[in-house]
Coordinates of C-alpha atoms and ligand atoms in Angstrom, one line a residue:
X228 CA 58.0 -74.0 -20.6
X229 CA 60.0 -75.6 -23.4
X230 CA 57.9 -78.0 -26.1
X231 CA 58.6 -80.5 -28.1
X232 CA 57.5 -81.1 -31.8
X233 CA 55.5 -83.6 -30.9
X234 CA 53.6 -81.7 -27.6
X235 CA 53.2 -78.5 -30.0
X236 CA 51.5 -80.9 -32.4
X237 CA 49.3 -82.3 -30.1
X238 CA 48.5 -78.8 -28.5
X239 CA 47.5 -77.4 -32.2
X240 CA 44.9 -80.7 -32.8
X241 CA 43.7 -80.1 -29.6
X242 CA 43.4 -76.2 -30.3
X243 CA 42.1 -76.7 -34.3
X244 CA 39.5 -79.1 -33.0
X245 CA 38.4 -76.9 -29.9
X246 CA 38.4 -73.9 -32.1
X247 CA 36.4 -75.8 -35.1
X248 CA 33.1 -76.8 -32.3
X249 CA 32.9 -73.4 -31.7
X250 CA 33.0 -71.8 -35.0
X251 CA 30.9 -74.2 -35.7
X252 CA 28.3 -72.8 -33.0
X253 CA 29.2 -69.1 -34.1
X254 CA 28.4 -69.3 -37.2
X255 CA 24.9 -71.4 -36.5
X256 CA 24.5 -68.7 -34.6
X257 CA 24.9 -66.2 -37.0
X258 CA 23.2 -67.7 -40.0
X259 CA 19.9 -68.2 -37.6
X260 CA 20.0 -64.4 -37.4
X261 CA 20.6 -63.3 -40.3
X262 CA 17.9 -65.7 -41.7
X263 CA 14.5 -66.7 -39.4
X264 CA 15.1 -65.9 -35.9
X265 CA 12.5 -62.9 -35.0
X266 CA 13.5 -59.7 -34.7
X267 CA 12.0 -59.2 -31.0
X268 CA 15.0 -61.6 -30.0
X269 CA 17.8 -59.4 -31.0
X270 CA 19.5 -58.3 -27.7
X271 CA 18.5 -61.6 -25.8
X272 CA 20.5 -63.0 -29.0
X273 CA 23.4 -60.4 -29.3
X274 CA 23.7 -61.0 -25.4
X275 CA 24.0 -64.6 -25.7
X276 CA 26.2 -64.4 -28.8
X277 CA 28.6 -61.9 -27.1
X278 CA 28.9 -64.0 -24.2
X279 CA 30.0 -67.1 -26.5
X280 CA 32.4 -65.4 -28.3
X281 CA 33.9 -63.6 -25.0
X282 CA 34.6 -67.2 -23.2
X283 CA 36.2 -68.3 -26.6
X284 CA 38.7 -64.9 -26.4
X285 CA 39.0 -65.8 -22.8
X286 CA 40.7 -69.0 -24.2
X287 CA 42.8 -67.7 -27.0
X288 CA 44.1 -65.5 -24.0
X289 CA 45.3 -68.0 -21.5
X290 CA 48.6 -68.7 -20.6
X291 CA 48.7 -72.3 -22.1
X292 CA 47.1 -71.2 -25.4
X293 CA 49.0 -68.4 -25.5
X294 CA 52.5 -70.3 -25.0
X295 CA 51.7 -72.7 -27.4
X296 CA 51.7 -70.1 -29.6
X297 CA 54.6 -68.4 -29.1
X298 CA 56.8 -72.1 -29.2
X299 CA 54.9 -73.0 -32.5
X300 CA 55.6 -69.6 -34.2
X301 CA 59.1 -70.0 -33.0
X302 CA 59.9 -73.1 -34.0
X303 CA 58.0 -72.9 -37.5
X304 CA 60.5 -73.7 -39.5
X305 CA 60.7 -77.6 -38.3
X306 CA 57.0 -78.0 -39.3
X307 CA 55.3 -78.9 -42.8
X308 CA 54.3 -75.6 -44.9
X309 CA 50.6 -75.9 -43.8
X310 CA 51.8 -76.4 -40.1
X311 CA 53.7 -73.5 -40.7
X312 CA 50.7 -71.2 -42.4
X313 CA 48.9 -72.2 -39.3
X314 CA 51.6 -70.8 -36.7
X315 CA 51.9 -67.7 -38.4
X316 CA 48.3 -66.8 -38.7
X317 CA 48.0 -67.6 -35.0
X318 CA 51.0 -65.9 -33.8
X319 CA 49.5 -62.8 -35.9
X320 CA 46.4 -63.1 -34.2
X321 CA 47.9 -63.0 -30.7
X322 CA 49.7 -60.3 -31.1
X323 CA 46.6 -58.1 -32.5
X324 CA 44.8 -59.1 -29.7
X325 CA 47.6 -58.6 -27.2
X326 CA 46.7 -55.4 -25.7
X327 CA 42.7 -56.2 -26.0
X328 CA 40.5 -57.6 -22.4
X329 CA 37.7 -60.1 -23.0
X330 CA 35.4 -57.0 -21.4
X331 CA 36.3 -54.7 -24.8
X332 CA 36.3 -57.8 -26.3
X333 CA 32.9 -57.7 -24.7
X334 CA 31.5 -54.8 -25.8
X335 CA 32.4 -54.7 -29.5
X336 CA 30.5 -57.6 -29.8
X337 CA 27.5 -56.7 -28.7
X338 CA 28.3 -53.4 -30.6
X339 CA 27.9 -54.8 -33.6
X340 CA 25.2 -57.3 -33.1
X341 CA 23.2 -53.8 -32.1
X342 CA 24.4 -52.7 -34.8
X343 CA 23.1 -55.2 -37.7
X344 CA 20.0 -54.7 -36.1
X345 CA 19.7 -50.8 -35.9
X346 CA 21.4 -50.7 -39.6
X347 CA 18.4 -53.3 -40.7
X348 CA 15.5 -51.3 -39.3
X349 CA 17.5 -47.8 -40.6
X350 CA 17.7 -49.7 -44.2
X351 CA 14.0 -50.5 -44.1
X352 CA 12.9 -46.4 -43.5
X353 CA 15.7 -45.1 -46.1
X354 CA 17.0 -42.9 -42.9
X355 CA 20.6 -43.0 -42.5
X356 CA 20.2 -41.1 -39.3
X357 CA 18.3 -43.4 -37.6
X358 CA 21.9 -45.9 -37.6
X359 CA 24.3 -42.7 -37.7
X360 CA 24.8 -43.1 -34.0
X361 CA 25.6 -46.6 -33.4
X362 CA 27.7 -46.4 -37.1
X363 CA 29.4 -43.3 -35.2
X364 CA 30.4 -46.1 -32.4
X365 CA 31.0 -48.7 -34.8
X366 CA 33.5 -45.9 -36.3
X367 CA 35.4 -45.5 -33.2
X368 CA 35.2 -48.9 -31.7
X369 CA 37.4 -49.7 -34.7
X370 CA 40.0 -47.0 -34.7
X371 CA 40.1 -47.7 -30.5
X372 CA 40.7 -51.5 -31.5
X373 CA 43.6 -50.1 -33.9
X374 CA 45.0 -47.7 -31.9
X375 CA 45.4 -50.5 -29.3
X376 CA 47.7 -52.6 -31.2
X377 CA 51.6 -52.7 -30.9
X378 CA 52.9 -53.4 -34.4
X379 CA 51.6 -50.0 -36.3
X380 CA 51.9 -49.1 -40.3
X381 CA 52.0 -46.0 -42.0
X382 CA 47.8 -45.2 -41.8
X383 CA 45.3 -46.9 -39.8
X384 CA 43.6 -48.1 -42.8
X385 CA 47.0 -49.7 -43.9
X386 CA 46.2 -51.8 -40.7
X387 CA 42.6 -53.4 -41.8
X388 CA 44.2 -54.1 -45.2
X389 CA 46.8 -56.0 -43.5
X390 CA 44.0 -58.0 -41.8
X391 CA 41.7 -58.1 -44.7
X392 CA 44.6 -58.6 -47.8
X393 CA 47.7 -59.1 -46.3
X394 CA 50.5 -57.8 -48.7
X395 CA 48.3 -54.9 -49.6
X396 CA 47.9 -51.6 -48.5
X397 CA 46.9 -47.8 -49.3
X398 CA 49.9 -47.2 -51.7
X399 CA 49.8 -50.1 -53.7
X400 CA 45.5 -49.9 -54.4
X401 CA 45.4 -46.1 -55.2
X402 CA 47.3 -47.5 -58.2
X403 CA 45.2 -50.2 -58.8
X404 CA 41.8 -48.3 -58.2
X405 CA 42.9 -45.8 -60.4
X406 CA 44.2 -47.8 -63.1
X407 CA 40.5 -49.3 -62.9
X408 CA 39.1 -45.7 -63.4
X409 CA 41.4 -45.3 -66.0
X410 CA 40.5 -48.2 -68.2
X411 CA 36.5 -48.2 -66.9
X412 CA 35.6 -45.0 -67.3
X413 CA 36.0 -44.5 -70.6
X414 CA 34.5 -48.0 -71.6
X415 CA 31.8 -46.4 -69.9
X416 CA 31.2 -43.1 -72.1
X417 CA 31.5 -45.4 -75.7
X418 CA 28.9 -47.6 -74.3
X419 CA 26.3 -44.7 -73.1
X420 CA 26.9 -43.3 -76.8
X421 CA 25.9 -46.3 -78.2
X422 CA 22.9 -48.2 -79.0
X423 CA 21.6 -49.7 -75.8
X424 CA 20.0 -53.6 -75.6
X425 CA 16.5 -54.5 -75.0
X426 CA 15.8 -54.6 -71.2
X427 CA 12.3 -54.5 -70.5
X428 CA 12.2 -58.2 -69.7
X429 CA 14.4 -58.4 -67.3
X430 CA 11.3 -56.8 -65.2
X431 CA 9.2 -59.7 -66.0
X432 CA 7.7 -61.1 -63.1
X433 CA 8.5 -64.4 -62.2
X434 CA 7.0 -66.0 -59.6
X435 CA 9.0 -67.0 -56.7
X436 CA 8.3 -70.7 -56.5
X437 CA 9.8 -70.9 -60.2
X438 CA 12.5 -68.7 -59.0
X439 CA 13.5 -71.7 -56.3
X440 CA 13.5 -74.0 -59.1
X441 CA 16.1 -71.9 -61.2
X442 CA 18.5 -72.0 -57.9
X443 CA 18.1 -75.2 -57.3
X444 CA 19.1 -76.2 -61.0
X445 CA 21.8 -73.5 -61.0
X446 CA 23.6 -74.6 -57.7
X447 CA 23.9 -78.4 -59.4
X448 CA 24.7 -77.1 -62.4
X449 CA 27.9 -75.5 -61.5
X450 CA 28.7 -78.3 -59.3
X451 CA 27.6 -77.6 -55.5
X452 CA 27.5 -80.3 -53.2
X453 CA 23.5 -80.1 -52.0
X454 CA 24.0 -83.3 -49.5
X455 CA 27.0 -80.9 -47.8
X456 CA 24.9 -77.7 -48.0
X457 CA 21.9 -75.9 -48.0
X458 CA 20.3 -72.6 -49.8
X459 CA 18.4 -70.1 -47.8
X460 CA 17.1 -66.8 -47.8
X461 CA 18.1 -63.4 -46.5
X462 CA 17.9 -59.6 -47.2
X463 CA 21.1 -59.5 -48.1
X464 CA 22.9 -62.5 -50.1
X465 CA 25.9 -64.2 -48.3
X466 CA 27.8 -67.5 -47.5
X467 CA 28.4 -69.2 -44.1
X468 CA 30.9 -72.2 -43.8
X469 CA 29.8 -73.9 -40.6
X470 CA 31.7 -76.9 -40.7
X471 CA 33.7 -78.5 -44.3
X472 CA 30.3 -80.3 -44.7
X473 CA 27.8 -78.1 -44.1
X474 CA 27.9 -75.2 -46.0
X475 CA 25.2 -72.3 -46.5
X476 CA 23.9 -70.5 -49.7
X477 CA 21.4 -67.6 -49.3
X478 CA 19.5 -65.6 -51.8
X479 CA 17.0 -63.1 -51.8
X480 CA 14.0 -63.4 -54.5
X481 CA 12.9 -60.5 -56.0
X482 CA 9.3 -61.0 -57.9
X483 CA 10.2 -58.6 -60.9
X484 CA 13.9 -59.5 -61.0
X485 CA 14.3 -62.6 -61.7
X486 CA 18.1 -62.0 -62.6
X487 CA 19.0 -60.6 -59.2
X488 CA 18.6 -64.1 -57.6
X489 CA 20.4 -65.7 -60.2
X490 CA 23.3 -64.0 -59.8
X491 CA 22.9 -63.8 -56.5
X492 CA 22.8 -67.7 -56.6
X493 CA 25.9 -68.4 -59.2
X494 CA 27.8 -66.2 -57.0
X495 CA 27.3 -67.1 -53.6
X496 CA 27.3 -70.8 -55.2
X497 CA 30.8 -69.7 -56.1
X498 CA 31.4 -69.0 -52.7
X499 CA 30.5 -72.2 -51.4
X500 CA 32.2 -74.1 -54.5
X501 CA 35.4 -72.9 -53.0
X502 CA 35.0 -73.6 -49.6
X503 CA 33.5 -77.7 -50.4
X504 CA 36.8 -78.5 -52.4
X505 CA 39.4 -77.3 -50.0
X506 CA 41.7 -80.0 -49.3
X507 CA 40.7 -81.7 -45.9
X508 CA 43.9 -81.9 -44.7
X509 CA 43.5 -77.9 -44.7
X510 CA 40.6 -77.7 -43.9
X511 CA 41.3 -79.6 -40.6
X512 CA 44.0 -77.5 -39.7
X513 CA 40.9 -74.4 -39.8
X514 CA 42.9 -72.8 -42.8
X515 CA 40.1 -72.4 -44.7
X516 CA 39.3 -69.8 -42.3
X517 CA 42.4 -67.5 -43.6
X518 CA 41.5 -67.6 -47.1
X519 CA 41.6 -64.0 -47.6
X520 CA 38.2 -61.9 -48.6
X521 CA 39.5 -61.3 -52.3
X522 CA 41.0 -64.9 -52.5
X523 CA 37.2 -66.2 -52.3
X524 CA 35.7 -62.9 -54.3
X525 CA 37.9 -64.1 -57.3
X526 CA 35.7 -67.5 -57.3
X527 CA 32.6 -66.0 -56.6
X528 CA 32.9 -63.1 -59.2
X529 CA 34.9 -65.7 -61.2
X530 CA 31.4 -67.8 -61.6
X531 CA 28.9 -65.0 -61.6
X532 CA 30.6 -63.6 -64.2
X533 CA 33.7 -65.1 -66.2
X534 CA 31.4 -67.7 -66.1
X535 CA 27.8 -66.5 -65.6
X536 CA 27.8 -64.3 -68.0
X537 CA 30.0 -65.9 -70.8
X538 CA 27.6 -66.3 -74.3
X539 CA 27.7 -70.1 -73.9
X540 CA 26.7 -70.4 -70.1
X541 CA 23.6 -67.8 -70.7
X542 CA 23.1 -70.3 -73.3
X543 CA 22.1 -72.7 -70.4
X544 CA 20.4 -70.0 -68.7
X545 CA 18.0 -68.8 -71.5
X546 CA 16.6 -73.0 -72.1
X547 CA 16.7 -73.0 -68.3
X548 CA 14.7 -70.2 -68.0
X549 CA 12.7 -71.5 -70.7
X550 CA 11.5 -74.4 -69.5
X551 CA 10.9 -73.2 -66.3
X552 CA 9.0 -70.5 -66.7
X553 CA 7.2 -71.3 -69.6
X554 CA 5.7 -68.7 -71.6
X555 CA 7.1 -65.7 -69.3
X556 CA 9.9 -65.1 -72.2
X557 CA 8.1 -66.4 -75.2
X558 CA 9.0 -62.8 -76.7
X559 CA 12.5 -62.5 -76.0
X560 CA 15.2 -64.0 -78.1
X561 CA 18.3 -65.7 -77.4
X562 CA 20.4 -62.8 -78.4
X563 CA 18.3 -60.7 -76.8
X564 CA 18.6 -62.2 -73.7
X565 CA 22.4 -62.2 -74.1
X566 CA 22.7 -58.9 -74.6
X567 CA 19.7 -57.9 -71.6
X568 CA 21.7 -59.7 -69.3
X569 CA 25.0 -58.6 -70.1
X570 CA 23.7 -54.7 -70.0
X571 CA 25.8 -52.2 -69.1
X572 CA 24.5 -49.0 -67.2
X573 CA 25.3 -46.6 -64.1
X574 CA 23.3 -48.0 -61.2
X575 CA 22.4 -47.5 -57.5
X576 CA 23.1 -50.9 -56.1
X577 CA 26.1 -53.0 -56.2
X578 CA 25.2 -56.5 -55.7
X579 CA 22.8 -55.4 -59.5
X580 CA 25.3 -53.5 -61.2
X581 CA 26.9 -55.0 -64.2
X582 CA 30.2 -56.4 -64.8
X583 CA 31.7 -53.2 -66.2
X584 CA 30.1 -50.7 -63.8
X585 CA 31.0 -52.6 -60.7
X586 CA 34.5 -51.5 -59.9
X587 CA 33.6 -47.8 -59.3
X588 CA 30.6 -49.0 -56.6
X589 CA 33.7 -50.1 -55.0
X590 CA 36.1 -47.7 -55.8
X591 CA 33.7 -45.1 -54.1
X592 CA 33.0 -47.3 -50.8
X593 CA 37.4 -47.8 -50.6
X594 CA 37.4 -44.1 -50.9
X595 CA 34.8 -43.1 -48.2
X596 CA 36.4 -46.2 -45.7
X597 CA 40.0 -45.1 -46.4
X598 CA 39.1 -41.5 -45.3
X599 CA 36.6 -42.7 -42.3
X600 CA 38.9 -44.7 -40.5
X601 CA 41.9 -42.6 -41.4
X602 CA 39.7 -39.9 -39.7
X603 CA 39.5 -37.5 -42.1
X604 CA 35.9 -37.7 -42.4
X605 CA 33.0 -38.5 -40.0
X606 CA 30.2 -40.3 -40.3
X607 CA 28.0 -37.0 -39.9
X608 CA 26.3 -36.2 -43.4
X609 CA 28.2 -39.4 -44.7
X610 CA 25.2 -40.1 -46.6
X611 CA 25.3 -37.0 -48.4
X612 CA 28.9 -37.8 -49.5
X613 CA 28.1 -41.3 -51.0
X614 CA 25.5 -39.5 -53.0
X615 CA 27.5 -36.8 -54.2
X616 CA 30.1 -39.6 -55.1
X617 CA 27.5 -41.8 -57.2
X618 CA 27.0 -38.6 -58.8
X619 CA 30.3 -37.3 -59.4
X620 CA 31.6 -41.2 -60.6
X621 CA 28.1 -42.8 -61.9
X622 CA 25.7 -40.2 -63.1
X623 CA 23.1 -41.3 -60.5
X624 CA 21.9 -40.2 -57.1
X625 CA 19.8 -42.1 -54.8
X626 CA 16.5 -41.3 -53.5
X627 CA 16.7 -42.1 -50.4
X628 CA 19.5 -44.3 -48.1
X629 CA 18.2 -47.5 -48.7
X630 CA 19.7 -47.1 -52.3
X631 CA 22.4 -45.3 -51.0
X632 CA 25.1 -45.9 -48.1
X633 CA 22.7 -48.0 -46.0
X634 CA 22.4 -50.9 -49.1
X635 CA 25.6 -53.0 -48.0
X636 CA 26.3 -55.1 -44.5
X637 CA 29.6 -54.5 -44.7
X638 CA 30.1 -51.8 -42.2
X639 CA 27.4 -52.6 -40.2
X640 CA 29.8 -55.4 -38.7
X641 CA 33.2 -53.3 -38.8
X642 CA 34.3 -55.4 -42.2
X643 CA 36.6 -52.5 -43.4
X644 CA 38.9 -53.0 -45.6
X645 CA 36.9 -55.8 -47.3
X646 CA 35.2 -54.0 -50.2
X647 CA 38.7 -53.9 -52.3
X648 CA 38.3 -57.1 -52.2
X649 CA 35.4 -57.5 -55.0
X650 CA 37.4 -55.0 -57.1
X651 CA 40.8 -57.2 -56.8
X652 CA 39.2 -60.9 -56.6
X653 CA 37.7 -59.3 -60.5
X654 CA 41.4 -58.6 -61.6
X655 CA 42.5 -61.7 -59.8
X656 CA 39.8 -63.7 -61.5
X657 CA 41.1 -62.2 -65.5
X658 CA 44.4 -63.5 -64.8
X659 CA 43.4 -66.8 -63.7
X660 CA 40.4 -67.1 -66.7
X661 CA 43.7 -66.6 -69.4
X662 CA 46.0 -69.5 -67.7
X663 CA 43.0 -71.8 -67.0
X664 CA 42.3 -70.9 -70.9
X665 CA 45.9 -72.2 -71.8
X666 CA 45.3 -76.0 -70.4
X667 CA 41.5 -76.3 -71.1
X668 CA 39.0 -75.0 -73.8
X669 CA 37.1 -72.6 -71.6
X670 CA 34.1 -71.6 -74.1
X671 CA 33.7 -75.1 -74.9
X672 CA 33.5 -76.7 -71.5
X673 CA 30.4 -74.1 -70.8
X674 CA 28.6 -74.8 -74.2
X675 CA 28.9 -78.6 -73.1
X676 CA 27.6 -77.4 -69.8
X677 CA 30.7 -79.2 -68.5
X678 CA 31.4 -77.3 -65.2
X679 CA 32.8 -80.4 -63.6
X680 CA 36.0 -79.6 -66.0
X681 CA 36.2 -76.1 -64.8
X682 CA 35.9 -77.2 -61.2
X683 CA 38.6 -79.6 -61.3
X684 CA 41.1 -77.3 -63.1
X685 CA 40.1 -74.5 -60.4
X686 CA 40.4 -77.4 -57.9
X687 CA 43.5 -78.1 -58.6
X688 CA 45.2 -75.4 -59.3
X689 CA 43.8 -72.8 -57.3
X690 CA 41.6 -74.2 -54.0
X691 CA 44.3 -76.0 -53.1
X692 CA 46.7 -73.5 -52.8
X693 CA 44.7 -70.8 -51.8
X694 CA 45.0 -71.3 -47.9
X695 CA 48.4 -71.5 -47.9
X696 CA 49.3 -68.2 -49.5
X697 CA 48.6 -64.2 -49.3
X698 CA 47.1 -63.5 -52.5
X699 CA 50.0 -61.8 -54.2
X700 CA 51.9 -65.0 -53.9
X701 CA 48.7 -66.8 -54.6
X702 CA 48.2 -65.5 -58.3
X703 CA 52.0 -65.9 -59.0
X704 CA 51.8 -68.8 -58.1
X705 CA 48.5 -69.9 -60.6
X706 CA 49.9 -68.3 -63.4
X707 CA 53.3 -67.5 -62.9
X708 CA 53.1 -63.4 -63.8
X709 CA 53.0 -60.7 -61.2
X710 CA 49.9 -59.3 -60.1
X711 CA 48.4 -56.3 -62.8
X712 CA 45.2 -54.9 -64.3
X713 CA 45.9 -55.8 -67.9
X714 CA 44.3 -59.0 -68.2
X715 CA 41.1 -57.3 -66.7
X716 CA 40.9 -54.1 -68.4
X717 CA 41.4 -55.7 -71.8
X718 CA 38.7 -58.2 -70.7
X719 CA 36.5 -55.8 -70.0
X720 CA 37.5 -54.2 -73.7
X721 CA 37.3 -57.1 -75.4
X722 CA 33.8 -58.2 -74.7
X723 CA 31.9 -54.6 -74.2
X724 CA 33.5 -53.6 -77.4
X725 CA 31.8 -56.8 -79.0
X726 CA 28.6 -56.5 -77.2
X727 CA 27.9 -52.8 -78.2
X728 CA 29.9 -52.5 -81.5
X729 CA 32.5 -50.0 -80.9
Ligands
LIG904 ZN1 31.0 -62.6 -52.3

């Protein structure tokens, strides 16, 4: 059957609206789990989950869904550039499901909500072995998914990137994770042979009911909607975007580190910055949805730390904390609060590890990934290999899994591919910090705590266009250079060179 312009944009409202009510549901869904629904409900939960998301597949694999597709993608180039965007996502989409049934469809979905729940209870006894067998499934659930598509690249790995960061793939981030080493690691050595900052308060206990008050002030701070959003707790820190008006922040509060949910906050605030000030017209379309995974770790590493971490927003932080918590920090000065929180030092865990460290946490997880699903490795003893990594890379070894491989959801769900992301949205995020520094005065927006002005210029000149490009084109496009390490490494240079006088 032949359509129209006119029946293929009635089909696509009717298809963005359908799809919208049920993400909506999804990711309800999800959020409840992953928040306060009991434990002892998991497989009812899964079950019903599964089900939901099989009678949605069902749909994006009828005939008359699947024919609108085809005549959208193929007469593209009559329609607006978000129209457009929107065609070719969905026509990508169809064919990577093309040779998929709603029954595996099925079965990787309840796959993996078994797995979130195995992974949790593995996490909370250190054991990696207790998840090793459903990770094993999770392993080749994800290579059978792969091996069942038509269009194939040069690794199977190449083929999450292209899902994950279209525009990327194994070639072109060897280079850029070992340009990172390159530049990191020895930042790394001057700093450990130099003299280290006070850190002893950032153990201080602070009790958690002060704690809320800090993420309450920080999320209105930096300019989060509260009447279109909400701040919860999990184990481990995300962002869900429900709907363009209701969007949900969680944190996890830590009695004797108070720092963890503050950073925990400014970044998944960061997060959910992004997603409130997407155009609507976008938004309506569901384009927020393709934003890519480093497209929104730029913002959200772009606010925990371009911003977060700059002198004149800790500034902020330290009266904050102040007034708050009122004697806890009577000891601890200004600059040595600075300095504390700007620390730089091997670690076990990611979502703590400093700005300088944090590129080789990932630079180890995209080197265990890349070999797992290229199947060069297994997930037999993969523990052991993490650790031996941290070692080799960091200096540090875990104790036990908990502070090893089992410390990140990521895989749990089958979200390969995604951990580059950090690493590039932090290079991304350089770039954009230097052009947003040629139109406004950066350092003094933050010392006038004026993070609407930062907003905006990120509003408009970044949300905006972020849906409608890959993220290659995306940078390009916000500062008009090519994509490269420099700005980042000399970042990086430039302030731990300061901080530690070398
Ligand atoms: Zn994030």
């Amino acid at each position: 059957m032949t359509m129209n312009k006119n029946e293929i944009l009635e089909k696509c409202k009717y298809y963005c609206d359908w799809k919208q009510d049920y993400s909506y549901i999804v990711s309800i869904f999800n959020f409840d789990k992953e928040t306060i629904a009991p434990r002892g409900a998991n497989e009812e939960s899964d079950k019903a989950l599964a089900r939901i998301q099989q009678d949605i597949f069902k749909v994006l694999k009828s005939d008359d869904y699947i024919n609108y597709v085809k005549e959208a993608y193929e007469k593209r180039n009559e329609f607006d550039e978000a129209h457009r965007r929107l065609f070719e996502f969905q026509y990508k989409e169809y064919i990577r499901n093309i040779n998929i049934s709603p029954e595996l469809q099925y079965e990787n979905s309840l796959l993996l909500g078994k797995s979130y729940s195995d992974w949790l209870n593995a996490k909370e006894k250190g054991d990696y072995n207790l998840y090793e067998p459903t990770f094993r499934k999770v392993v080749e659930m994800s290579r059978k998914l792969i091996e069942l598509r038509d269009n194939k690249f040069a690794t199977y790995y190449d083929m999450l990137l292209d899902d994950f960061e279209p525009g990327n793939n194994e070639v072109i981030l060897d280079k850029f994770f070992s340009e990172l080493k390159e530049g990191i690691l020895p930042i790394i050595k001057k700093i450990n042979a130099s003299k280290q900052p006070r850190k002893d308060f950032l153990s201080y206990e602070v009790p958690i009911p002060l704690q809320e008050r800090m993420s309450e002030f920080l999320l209105k701070f930096n300019g989060f909607d509260t009447n279109c959003g909400v701040l919860s707790t999990t184990e481990h820190p995300f962002t869900d975007f429900p709907s363009e008006h209701d969007i949900r922040v969680t944190t996890h509060y830590y009695l004797d580190m108070f720092t963890s949910n503050i950073y925990s906050v400014i970044h998944e605030g960061g997060h959910a910055i992004f997603g409130q000030n997407i155009p609507h017209e976008l938004f309506a379309l569901g384009l927020g949805d393709f934003i890519t995974s480093a497209e929104h770790e730029t913002i959200s590493r772009f606010y925990e730390n371009y911003i977060g971490r700059n002198k004149n927003y800790v500034y902020h932080l330290y009266n904050k904390t102040n007034e708050i918590c009122g004697d806890i920090f009577k000891d601890v000065s200004f600059d040595e609060f600075y300095k504390g929180i700007n620390i730089a030092e091997p670690s076990l865990i990611r979502t703590e590890s400093d700005e300088l460290t944090y590129c080789i946490h990932i630079l180890i997880r995209y080197e265990l990934e890349k070999d797992l699903i290229n199947g060069k490795i297994s997930t037999q003893g993969l523990n052991l290999e993490w650790n031996r990594k941290y070692k080799e890379y960091l200096g540090v070894e875990p104790k036990n899994d908990s502070e090893g491989i089992l410390q990140d959801v990521h895989w749990t769900g089958a979200a390969f591919g995604y951990f580059p992301s950090y690493a590039l949205g932090n290079a991304y995020g350089a770039m954009i910090l230097n052009k947003m520094k040629e139109d406004i005065d950066f350092d003094k927006a933050l010392l006038d705590g004026d993070l609407e002005k930062i907003k905006n210029w990120l509003k408009d000149k970044v949300f905006s266009i972020a849906p409608l490009k890959d993220p290659n084109e995306w940078i390009k496009a916000i500062t008009g250079k090519d994509f490269s390490t420099k700005d980042y490494i000399n970042y990086l240079h430039e302030k731990f060179s300061k901080l530690y006088k070398f």
